[in-house]
Coordinates of C-alpha atoms and ligand atoms in Angstrom, one line a residue:
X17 CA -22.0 -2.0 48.0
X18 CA -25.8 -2.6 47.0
X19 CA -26.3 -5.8 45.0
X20 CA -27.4 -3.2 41.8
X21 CA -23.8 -2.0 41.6
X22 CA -22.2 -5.4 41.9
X23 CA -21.8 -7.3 38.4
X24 CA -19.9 -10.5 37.2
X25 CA -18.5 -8.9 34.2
X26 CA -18.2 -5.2 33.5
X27 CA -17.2 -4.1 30.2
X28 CA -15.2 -1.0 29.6
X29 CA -16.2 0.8 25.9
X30 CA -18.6 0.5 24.1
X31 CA -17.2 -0.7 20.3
X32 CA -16.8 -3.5 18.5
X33 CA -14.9 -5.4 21.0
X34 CA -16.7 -4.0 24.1
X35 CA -20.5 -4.5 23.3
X36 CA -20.1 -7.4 21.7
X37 CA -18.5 -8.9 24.9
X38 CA -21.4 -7.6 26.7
X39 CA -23.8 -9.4 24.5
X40 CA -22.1 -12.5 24.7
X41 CA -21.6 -12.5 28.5
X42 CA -25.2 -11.6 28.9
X43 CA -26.3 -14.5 27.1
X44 CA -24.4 -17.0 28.9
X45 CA -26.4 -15.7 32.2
X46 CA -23.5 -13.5 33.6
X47 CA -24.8 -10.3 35.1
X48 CA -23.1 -7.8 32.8
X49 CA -23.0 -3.5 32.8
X50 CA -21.6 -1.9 29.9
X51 CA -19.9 1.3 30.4
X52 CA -19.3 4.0 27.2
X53 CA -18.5 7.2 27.2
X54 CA -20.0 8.3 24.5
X55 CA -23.3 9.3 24.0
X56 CA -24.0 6.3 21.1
X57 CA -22.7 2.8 21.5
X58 CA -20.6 1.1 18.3
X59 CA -17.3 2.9 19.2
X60 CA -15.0 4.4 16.5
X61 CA -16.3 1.6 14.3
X62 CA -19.6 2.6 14.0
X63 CA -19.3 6.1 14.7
X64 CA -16.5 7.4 12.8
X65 CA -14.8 4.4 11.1
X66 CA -15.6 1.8 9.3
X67 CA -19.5 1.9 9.0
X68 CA -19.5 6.2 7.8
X69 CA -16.5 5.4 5.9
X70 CA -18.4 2.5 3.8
X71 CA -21.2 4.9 3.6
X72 CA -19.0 7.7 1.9
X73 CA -17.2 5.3 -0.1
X74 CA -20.6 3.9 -1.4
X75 CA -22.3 7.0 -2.4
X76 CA -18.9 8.1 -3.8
X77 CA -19.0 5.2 -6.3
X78 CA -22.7 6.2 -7.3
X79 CA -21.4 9.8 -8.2
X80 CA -18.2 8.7 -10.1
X81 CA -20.5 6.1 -12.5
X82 CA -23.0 9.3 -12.9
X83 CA -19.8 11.3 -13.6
X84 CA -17.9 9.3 -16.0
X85 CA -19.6 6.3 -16.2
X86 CA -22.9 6.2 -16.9
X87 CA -23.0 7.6 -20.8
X88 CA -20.6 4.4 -21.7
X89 CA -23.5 2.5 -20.1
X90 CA -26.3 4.0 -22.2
X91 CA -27.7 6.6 -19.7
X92 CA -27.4 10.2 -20.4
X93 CA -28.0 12.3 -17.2
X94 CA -27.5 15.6 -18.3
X95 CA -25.5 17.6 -15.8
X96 CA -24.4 15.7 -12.5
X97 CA -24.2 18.0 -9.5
X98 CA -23.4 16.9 -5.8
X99 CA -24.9 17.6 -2.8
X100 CA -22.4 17.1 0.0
X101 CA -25.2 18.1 2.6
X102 CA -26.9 15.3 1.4
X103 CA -24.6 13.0 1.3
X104 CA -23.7 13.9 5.0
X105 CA -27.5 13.4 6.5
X106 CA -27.4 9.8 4.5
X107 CA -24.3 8.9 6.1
X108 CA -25.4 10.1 9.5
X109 CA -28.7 8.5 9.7
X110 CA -26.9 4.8 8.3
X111 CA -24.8 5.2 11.6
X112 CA -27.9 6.6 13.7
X113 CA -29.8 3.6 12.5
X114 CA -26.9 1.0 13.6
X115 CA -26.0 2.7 16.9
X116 CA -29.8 2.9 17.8
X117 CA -29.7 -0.8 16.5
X118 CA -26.7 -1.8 19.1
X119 CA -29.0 0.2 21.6
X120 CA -32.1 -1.8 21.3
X121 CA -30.0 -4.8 21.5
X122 CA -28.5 -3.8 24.8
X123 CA -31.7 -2.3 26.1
X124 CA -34.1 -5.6 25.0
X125 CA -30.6 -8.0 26.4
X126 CA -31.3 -6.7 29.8
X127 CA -27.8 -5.1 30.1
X128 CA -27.4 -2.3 32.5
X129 CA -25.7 0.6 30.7
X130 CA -23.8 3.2 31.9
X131 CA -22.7 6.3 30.3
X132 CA -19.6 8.2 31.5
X133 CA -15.7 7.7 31.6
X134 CA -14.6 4.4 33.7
X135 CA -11.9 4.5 35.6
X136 CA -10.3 1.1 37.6
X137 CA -10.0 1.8 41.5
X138 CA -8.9 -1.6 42.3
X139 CA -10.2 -4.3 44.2
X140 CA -12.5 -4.7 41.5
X141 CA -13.6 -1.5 41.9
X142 CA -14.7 1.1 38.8
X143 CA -15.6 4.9 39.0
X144 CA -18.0 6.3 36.1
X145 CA -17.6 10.0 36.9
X146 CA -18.1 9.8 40.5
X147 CA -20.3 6.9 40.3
X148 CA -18.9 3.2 42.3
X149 CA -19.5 -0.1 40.9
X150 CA -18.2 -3.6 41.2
X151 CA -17.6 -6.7 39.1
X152 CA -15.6 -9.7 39.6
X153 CA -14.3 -9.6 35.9
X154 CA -13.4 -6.3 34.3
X155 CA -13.0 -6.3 30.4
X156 CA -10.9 -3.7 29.2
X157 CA -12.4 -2.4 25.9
X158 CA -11.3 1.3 25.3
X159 CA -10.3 1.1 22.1
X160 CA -7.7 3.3 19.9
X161 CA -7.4 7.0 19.2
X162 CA -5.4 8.8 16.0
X163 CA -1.9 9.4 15.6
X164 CA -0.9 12.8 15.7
X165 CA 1.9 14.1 14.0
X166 CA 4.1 16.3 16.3
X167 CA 5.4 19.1 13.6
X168 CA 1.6 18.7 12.2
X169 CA -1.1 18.9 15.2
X170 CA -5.0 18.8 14.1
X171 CA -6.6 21.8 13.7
X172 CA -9.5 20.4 12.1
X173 CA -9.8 22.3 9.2
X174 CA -6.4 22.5 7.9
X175 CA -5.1 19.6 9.3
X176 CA -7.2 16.7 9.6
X177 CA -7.9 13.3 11.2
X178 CA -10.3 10.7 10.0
X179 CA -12.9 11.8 12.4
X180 CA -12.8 15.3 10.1
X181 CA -12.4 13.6 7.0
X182 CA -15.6 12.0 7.1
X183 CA -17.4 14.8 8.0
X184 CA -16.1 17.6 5.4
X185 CA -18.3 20.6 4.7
X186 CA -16.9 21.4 1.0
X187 CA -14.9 19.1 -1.5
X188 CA -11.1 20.7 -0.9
X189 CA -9.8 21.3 -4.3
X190 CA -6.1 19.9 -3.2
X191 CA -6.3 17.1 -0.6
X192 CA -2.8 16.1 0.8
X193 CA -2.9 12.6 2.7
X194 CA -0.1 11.8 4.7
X195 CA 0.1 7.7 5.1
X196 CA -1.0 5.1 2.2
X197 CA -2.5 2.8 4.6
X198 CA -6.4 1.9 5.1
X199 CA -7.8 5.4 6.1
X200 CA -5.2 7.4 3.4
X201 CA -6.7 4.8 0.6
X202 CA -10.3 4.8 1.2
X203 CA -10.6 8.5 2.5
X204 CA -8.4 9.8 -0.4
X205 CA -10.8 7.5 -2.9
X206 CA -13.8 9.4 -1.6
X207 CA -12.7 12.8 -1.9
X208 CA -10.7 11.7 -5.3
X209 CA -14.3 11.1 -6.5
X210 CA -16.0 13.7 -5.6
X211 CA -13.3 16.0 -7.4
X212 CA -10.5 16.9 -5.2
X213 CA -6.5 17.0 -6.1
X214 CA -5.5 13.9 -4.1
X215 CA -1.7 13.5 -3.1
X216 CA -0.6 10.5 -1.2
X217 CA 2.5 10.5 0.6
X218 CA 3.8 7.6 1.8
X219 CA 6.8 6.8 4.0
X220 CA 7.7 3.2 2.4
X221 CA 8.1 2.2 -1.0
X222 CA 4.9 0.6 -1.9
X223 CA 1.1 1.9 -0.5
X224 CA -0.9 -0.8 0.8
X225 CA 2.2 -1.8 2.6
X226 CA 0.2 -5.0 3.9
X227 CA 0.3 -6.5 0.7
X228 CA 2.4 -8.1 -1.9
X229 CA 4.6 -6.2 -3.9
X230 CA 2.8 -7.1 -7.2
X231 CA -0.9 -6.0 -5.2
X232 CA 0.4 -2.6 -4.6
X233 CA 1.5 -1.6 -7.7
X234 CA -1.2 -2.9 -9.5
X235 CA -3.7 -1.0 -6.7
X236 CA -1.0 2.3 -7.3
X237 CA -1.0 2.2 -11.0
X238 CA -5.3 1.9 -10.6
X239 CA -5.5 4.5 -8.1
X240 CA -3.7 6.4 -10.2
X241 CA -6.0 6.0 -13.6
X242 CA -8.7 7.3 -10.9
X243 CA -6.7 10.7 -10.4
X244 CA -4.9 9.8 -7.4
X245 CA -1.1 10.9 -7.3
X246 CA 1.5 9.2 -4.9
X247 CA 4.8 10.1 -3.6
X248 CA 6.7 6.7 -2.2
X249 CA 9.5 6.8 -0.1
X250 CA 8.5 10.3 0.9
X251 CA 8.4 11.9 4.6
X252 CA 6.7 14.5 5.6
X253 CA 8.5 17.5 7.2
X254 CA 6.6 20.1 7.8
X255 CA 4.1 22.2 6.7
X256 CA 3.8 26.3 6.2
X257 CA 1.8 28.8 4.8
X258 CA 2.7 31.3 2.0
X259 CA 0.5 34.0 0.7
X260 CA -2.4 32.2 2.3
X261 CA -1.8 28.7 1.3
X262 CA -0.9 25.9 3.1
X263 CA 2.4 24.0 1.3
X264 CA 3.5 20.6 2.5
X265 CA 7.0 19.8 2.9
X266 CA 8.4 16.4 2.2
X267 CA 11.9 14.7 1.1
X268 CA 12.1 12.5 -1.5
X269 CA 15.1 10.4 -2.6
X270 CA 16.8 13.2 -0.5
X271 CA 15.2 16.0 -2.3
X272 CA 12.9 18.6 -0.5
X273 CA 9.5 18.8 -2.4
X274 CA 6.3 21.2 -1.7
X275 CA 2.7 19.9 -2.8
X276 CA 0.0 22.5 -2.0
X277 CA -2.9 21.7 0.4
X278 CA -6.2 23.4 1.2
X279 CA -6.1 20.1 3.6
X280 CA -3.9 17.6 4.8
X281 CA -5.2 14.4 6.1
X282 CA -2.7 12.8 8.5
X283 CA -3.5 8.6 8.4
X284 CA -0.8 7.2 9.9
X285 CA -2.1 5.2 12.0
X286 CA -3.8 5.1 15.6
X287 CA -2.8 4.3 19.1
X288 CA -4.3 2.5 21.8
X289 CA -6.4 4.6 23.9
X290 CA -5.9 4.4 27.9
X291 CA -6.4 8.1 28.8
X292 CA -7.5 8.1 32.4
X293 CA -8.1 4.5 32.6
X294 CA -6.4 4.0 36.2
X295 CA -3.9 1.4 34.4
X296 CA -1.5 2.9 36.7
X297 CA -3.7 3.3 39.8
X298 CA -4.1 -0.8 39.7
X299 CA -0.7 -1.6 37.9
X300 CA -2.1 -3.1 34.6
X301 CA 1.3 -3.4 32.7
X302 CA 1.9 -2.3 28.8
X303 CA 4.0 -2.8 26.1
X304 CA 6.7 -0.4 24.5
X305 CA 3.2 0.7 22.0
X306 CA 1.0 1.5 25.0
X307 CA -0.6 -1.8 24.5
X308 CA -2.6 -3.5 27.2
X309 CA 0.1 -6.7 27.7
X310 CA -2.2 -9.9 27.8
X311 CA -2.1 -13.1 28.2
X312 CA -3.8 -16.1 25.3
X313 CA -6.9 -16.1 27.8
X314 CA -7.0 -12.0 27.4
X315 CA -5.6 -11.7 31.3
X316 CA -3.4 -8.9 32.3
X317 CA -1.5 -9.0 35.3
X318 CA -3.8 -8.0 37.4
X319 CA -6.0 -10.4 38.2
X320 CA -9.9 -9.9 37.5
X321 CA -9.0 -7.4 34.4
X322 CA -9.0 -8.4 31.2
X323 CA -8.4 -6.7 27.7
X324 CA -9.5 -7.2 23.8
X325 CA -9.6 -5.6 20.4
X326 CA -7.8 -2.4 20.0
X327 CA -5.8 -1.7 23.0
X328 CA -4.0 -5.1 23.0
X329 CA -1.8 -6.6 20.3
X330 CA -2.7 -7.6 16.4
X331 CA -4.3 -6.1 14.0
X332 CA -6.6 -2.6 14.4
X333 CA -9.9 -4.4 13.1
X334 CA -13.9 -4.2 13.8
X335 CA -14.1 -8.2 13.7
X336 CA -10.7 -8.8 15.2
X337 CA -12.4 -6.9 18.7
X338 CA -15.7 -8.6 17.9
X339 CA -14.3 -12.3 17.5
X340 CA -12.1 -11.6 20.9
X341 CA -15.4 -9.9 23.0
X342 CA -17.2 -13.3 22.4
X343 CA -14.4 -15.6 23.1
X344 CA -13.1 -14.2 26.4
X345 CA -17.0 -14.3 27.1
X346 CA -17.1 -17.6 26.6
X347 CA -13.9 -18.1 28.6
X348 CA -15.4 -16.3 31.4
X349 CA -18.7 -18.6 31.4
X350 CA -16.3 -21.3 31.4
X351 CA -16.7 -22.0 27.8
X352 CA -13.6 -22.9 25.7
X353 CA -13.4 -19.5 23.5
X354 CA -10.8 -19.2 21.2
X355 CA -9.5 -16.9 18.2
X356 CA -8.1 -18.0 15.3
X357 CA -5.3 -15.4 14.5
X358 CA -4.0 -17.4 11.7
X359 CA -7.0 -16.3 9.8
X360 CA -8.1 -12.5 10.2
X361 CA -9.5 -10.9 6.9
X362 CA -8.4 -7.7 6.5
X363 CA -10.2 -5.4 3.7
X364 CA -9.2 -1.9 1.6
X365 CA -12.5 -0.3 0.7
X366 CA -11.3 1.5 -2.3
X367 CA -12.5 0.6 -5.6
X368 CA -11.0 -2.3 -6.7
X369 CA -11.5 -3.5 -3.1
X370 CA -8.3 -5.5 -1.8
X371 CA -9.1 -8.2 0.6
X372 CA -6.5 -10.7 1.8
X373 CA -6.1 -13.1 4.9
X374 CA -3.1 -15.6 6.1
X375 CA 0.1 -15.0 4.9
X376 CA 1.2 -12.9 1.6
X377 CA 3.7 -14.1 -0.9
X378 CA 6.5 -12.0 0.1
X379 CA 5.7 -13.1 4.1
X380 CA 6.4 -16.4 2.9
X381 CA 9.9 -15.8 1.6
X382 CA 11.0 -13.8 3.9
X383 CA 10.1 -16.8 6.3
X384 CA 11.5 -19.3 4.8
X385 CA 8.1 -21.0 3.9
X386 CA 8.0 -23.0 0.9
X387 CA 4.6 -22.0 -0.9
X388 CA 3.0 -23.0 -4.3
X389 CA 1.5 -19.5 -5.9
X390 CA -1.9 -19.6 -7.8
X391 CA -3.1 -16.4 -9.8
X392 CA -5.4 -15.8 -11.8
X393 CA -6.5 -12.4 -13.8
X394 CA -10.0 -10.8 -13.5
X395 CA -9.6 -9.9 -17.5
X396 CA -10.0 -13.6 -18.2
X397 CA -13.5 -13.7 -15.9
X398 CA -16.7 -13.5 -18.3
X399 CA -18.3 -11.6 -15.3
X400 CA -16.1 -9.5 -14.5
X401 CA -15.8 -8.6 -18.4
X402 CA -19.5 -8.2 -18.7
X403 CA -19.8 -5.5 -15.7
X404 CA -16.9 -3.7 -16.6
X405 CA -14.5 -5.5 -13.3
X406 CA -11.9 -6.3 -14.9
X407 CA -9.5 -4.8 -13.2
X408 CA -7.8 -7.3 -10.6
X409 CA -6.8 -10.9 -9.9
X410 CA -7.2 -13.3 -7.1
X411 CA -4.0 -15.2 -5.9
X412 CA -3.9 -18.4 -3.6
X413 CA -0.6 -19.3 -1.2
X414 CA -0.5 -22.8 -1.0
X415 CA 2.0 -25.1 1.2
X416 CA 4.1 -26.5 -1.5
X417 CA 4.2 -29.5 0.5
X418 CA 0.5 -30.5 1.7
X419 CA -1.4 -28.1 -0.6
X420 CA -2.6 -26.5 2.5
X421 CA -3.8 -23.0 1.5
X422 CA -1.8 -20.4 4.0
X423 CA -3.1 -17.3 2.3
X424 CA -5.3 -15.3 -0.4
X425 CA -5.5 -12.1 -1.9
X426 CA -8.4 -10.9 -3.9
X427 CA -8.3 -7.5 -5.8
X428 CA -11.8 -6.8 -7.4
X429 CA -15.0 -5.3 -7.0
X430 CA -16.9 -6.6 -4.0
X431 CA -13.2 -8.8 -3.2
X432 CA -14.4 -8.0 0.7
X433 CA -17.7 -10.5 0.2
X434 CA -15.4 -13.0 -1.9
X435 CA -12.5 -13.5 0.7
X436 CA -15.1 -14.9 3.3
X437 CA -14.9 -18.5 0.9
X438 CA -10.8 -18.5 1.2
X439 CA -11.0 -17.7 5.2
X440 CA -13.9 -20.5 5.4
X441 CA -11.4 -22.9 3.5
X442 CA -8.5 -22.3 5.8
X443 CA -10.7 -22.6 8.9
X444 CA -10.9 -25.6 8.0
X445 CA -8.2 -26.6 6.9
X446 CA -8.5 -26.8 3.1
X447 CA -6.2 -27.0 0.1
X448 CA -5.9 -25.2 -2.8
X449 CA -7.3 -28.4 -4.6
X450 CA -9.9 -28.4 -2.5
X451 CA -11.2 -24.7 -3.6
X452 CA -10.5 -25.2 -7.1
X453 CA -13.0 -28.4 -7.1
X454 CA -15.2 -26.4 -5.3
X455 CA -18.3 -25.8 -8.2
X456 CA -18.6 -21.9 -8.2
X457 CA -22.0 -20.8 -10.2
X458 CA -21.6 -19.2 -13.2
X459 CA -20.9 -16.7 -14.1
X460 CA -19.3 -15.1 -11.4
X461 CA -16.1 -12.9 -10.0
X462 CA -15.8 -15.3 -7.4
X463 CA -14.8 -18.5 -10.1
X464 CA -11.9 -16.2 -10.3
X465 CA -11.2 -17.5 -6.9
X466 CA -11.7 -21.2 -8.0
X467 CA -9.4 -20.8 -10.9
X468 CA -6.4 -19.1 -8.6
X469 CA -7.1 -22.1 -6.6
X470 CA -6.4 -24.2 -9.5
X471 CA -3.6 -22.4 -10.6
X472 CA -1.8 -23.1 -7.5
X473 CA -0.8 -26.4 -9.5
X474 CA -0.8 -25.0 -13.1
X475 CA -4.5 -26.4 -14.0
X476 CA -6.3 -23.5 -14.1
X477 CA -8.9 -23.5 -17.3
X478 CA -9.3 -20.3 -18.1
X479 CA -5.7 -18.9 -18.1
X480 CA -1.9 -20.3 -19.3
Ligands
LIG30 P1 -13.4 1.1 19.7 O1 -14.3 0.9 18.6 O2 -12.4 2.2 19.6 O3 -14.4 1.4 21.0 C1 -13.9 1.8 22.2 C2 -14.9 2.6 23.0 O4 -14.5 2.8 24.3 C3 -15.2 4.0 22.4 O5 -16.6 4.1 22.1 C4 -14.7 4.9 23.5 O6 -15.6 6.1 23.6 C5 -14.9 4.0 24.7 N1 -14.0 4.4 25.8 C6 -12.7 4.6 25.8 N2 -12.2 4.9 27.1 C7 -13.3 4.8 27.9 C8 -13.4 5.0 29.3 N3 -12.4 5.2 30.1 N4 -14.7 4.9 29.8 C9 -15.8 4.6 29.0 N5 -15.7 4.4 27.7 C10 -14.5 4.5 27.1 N6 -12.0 -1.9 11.0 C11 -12.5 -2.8 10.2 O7 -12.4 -4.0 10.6 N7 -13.1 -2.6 9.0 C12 -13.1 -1.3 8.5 O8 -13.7 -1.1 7.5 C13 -12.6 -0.2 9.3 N8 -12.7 1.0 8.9 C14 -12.2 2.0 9.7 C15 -12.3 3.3 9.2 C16 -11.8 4.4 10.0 C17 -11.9 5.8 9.5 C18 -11.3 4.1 11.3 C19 -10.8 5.2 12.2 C20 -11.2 2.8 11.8 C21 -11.7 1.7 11.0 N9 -11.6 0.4 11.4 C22 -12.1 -0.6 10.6 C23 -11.0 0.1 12.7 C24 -12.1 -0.2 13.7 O9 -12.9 0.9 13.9 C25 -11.5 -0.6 15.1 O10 -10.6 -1.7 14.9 C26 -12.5 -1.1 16.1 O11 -13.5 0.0 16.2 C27 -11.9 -1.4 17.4 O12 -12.9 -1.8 18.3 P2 -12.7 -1.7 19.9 O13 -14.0 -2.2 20.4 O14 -11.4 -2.3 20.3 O15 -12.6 -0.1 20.2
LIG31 P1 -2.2 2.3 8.7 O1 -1.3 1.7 9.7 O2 -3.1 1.3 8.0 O3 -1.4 3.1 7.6 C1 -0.6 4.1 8.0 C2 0.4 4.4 6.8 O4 1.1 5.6 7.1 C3 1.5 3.3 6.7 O5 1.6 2.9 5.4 C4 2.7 4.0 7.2 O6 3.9 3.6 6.5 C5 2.4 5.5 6.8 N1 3.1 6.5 7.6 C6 3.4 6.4 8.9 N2 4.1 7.6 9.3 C7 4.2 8.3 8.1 C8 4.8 9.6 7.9 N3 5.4 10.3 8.8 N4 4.8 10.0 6.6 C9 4.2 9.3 5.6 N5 3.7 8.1 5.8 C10 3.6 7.6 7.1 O7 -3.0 3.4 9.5 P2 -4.3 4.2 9.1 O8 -4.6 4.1 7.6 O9 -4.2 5.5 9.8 O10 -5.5 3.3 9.8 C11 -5.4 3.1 11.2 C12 -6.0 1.8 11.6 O11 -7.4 1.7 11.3 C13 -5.4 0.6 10.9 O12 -4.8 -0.2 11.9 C14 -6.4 -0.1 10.2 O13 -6.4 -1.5 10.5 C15 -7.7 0.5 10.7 N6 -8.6 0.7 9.6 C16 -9.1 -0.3 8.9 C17 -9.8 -0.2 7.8 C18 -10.3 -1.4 7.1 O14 -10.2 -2.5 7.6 N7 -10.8 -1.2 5.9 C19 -10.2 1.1 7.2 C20 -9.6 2.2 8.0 C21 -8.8 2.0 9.1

């Protein structure tokens, strides 16, 4: 093999996890190649998760204020009309702009890229479509692909996926989304605002199932000002047309109910994605989930391969892949890299935005752990009052022993920018004193955060 197809590292996908792996390999002078299948780098992330989602969800929020907003605010607009095509090209040229961005930064990097579907061959060996390489460390990177349900396969027009949902031609008067989870919530927000019939069935009894029990109804009973309707406790059957219409079945409470669709969005989660990835040609195990099994130093079994981000254990996120890519890196270089998984934001788009990290109220009960709750109600923030935010609260889980804050949930407008302060304070350590001291300027949502943290032991100023 020439010395142009041998490599120290060579990453497998292209998203999140994968390229930023690359990056970070490639600066600590290993000689890296980058394999993607796709066309454009970023991986469902960029391409069609959370970067075209943000985009629609954005945009979305500008038509709903012209809608049924903007007279309260003094501006009279006359007759609001949308322009899906437009809003389509906008979000399309925000994800051409990143992916060419992630392109230029390989490209100017000096990583080799190569485009085409890797499969292992052992010995270190990878094929790319006929292609041979080498590398003496092989990062798994590959990502996750949608759940299908079997008595509902994607047709992509009836039945949907994510990838369609972001991409709709026409506003579908009645939008059925199967799954209350991150896709169901932001995607059914989107289409909510631009003036579909959204129905939300979800299998357990709250949505958001993530978070605390008091989060989710508060988020339910918003969505639901917004237009939203949900079924809880609700499976899905089946589906079937009559007279031209699609009609969703579903039991409820052991009742059969029908909600009519021009479009069911299935959301229930995704999978990690191995297709033709020669786990079995080299013997890479996996768990009962199809999960790459790993070690804490991202090792499979085998030796030499290596996996992060979606395909492996924890949470589906962008910056859960990103944070392993650069620590196995490091690991590789001979670097100490490490994640903290005691601290992984996780964010709900959806307007109020949810955003929470460490571990939730009800998570502490059920484990036992004794924990000091601080909340504290957005209606009783001047800001928040003076640009019409007031829906929300911030809430701070504190060790009732050392103070130490374990976890934080923020429910408000722009919550995802806010809960970066409460991860910061766990990373290092903090208590709930500790934010609460912390001098917030004025005014702003975030002193909602201070005053939660202040709760925590019944001192907050602003509330009882
Ligand atoms: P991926 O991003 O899936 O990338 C894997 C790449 O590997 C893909 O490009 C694929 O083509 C390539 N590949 C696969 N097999 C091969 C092969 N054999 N050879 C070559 N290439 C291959 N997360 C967040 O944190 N925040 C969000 O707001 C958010 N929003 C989302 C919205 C939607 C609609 C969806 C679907 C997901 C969202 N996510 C979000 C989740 C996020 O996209 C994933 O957690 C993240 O992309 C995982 O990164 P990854 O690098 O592990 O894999
Ligand atoms: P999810 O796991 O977040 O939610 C799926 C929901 O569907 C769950 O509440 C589940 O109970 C429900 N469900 C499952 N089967 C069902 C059935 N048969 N009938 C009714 N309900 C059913 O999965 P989702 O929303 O598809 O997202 C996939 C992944 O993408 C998630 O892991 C998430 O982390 C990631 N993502 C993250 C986002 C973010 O960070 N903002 C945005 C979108 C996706």
């Amino acid at each position: 093999m020439s010395e142009e197809t041998k490599f120290d590292v060579a990453v497998i996908g292209a998203g999140p996890g994968g390229y930023v792996a690359a990056i970070r390999a490639n600066q600590l002078g290993l000689k890296t190649v980058l394999i993607e299948k796709r066309k454009k780098l970023g991986g469902t992330c960029l391409n069609v998760g959370c970067i075209p989602s943000k985009a629609l969800l954005h945009m979305s929020e500008h038509y709903e204020f012209a809608q049924h907003s903007a007279k309260a605010n003094g501006i009279e607009l006359g007759s609001v009309e949308l322009n899906l095509g437009t809003v389509m090209k906008k979000k399309d040229k925000v994800v051409s702009g990143l992916t060419g961005g992630i392109d230029m930064l390989i490209k100017k990097g000096g990583i080799t890229r190569l485009e085409g579907h890797a499969s292992l061959k052992g010995n270190q060996k990878i094929d790319i479509d006929g292609k041979e390489i080498q590398a003496t460390h092989i990062i798994l990177a590959t990502g996750s692909s949608i759940v299908e349900l079997p008595f509902l396969p994607f047709d992509g027009e009836k039945i949907i996926s994510s990838d369609h949902g972001i991409a709709l031609k026409e506003v579908p008067e009645n939008l059925v989304v199967i799954g209350a989870g991150a896709i169901g919530l932001e995607l059914g927000s989107v289409w909510a605002r631009y003036g579909s019939k959204v129905t939300v069935v979800e299998f357990l009894p709250k949505i958001a199932a993530g978070c605390d029990s008091d989060i989710s109804k508060l988020l339910e009973r918003e969505f639901k000002k917004q237009g939203m309707t949900f079924h809880t406790n609700t499976k899905v059957t089946g589906a079937k047309e009559v007279d031209g219409k699609l009609i969703v079945t579903a039991e409820k409470k052991g009742k059969e109910i029908e909600i009519e669709a021009d479009k069911v969005l299935v959301s229930v989660g995704r999978k990690p994605y191995t297709e033709n990835l020669g786990l079995e040609t080299v013997g890479v195990e996996t768990d009962e989930k199809g999960r790459v099994k790993v070690d804490a130093h991202f090792k499979t079994n085998v030796a030499g391969v290596y996996a992060i981000g979606d395909i492996i254990a924890g949470p589906m996120l962008a910056h859960k892949a990103e944070e392993e890519g650069v620590a196995l890196a490091e690991m590789l270089a001979g670097k100490a890299g490490h994640v903290n998984y005691d601290v992984i934001p996780s964010v709900i788009y959806t307007e109020p935005e949810v955003a929470t990290v460490g571990i939730s109220e009800d998570q502490a009960k059920e484990q036992g752990i004794d924990v000091n709750v601080g909340k504290f109600p957005l209606a009783a923030n001047g800001r928040a009052l003076a640009t019409d935010a007031t829906t929300g609260m911030a809430k701070i889980i504190a060790c009732a022993k050392t103070d130490k804050i374990l976890g934080g949930a923020i429910v408000a407008k722009g919550a995802s920018e806010m809960i970066s302060e409460v991860v910061t304070h766990m990373e290092y350590g903090g208590s709930a004193e500790d934010l609460g001291r912390t001098i917030h300027a004025h005014p702003t949502i975030s002193e909602a955060v201070k005053e939660a943290g202040l709760a925590v032991s019944k001192s907050a100023i602003h509330s009882l």
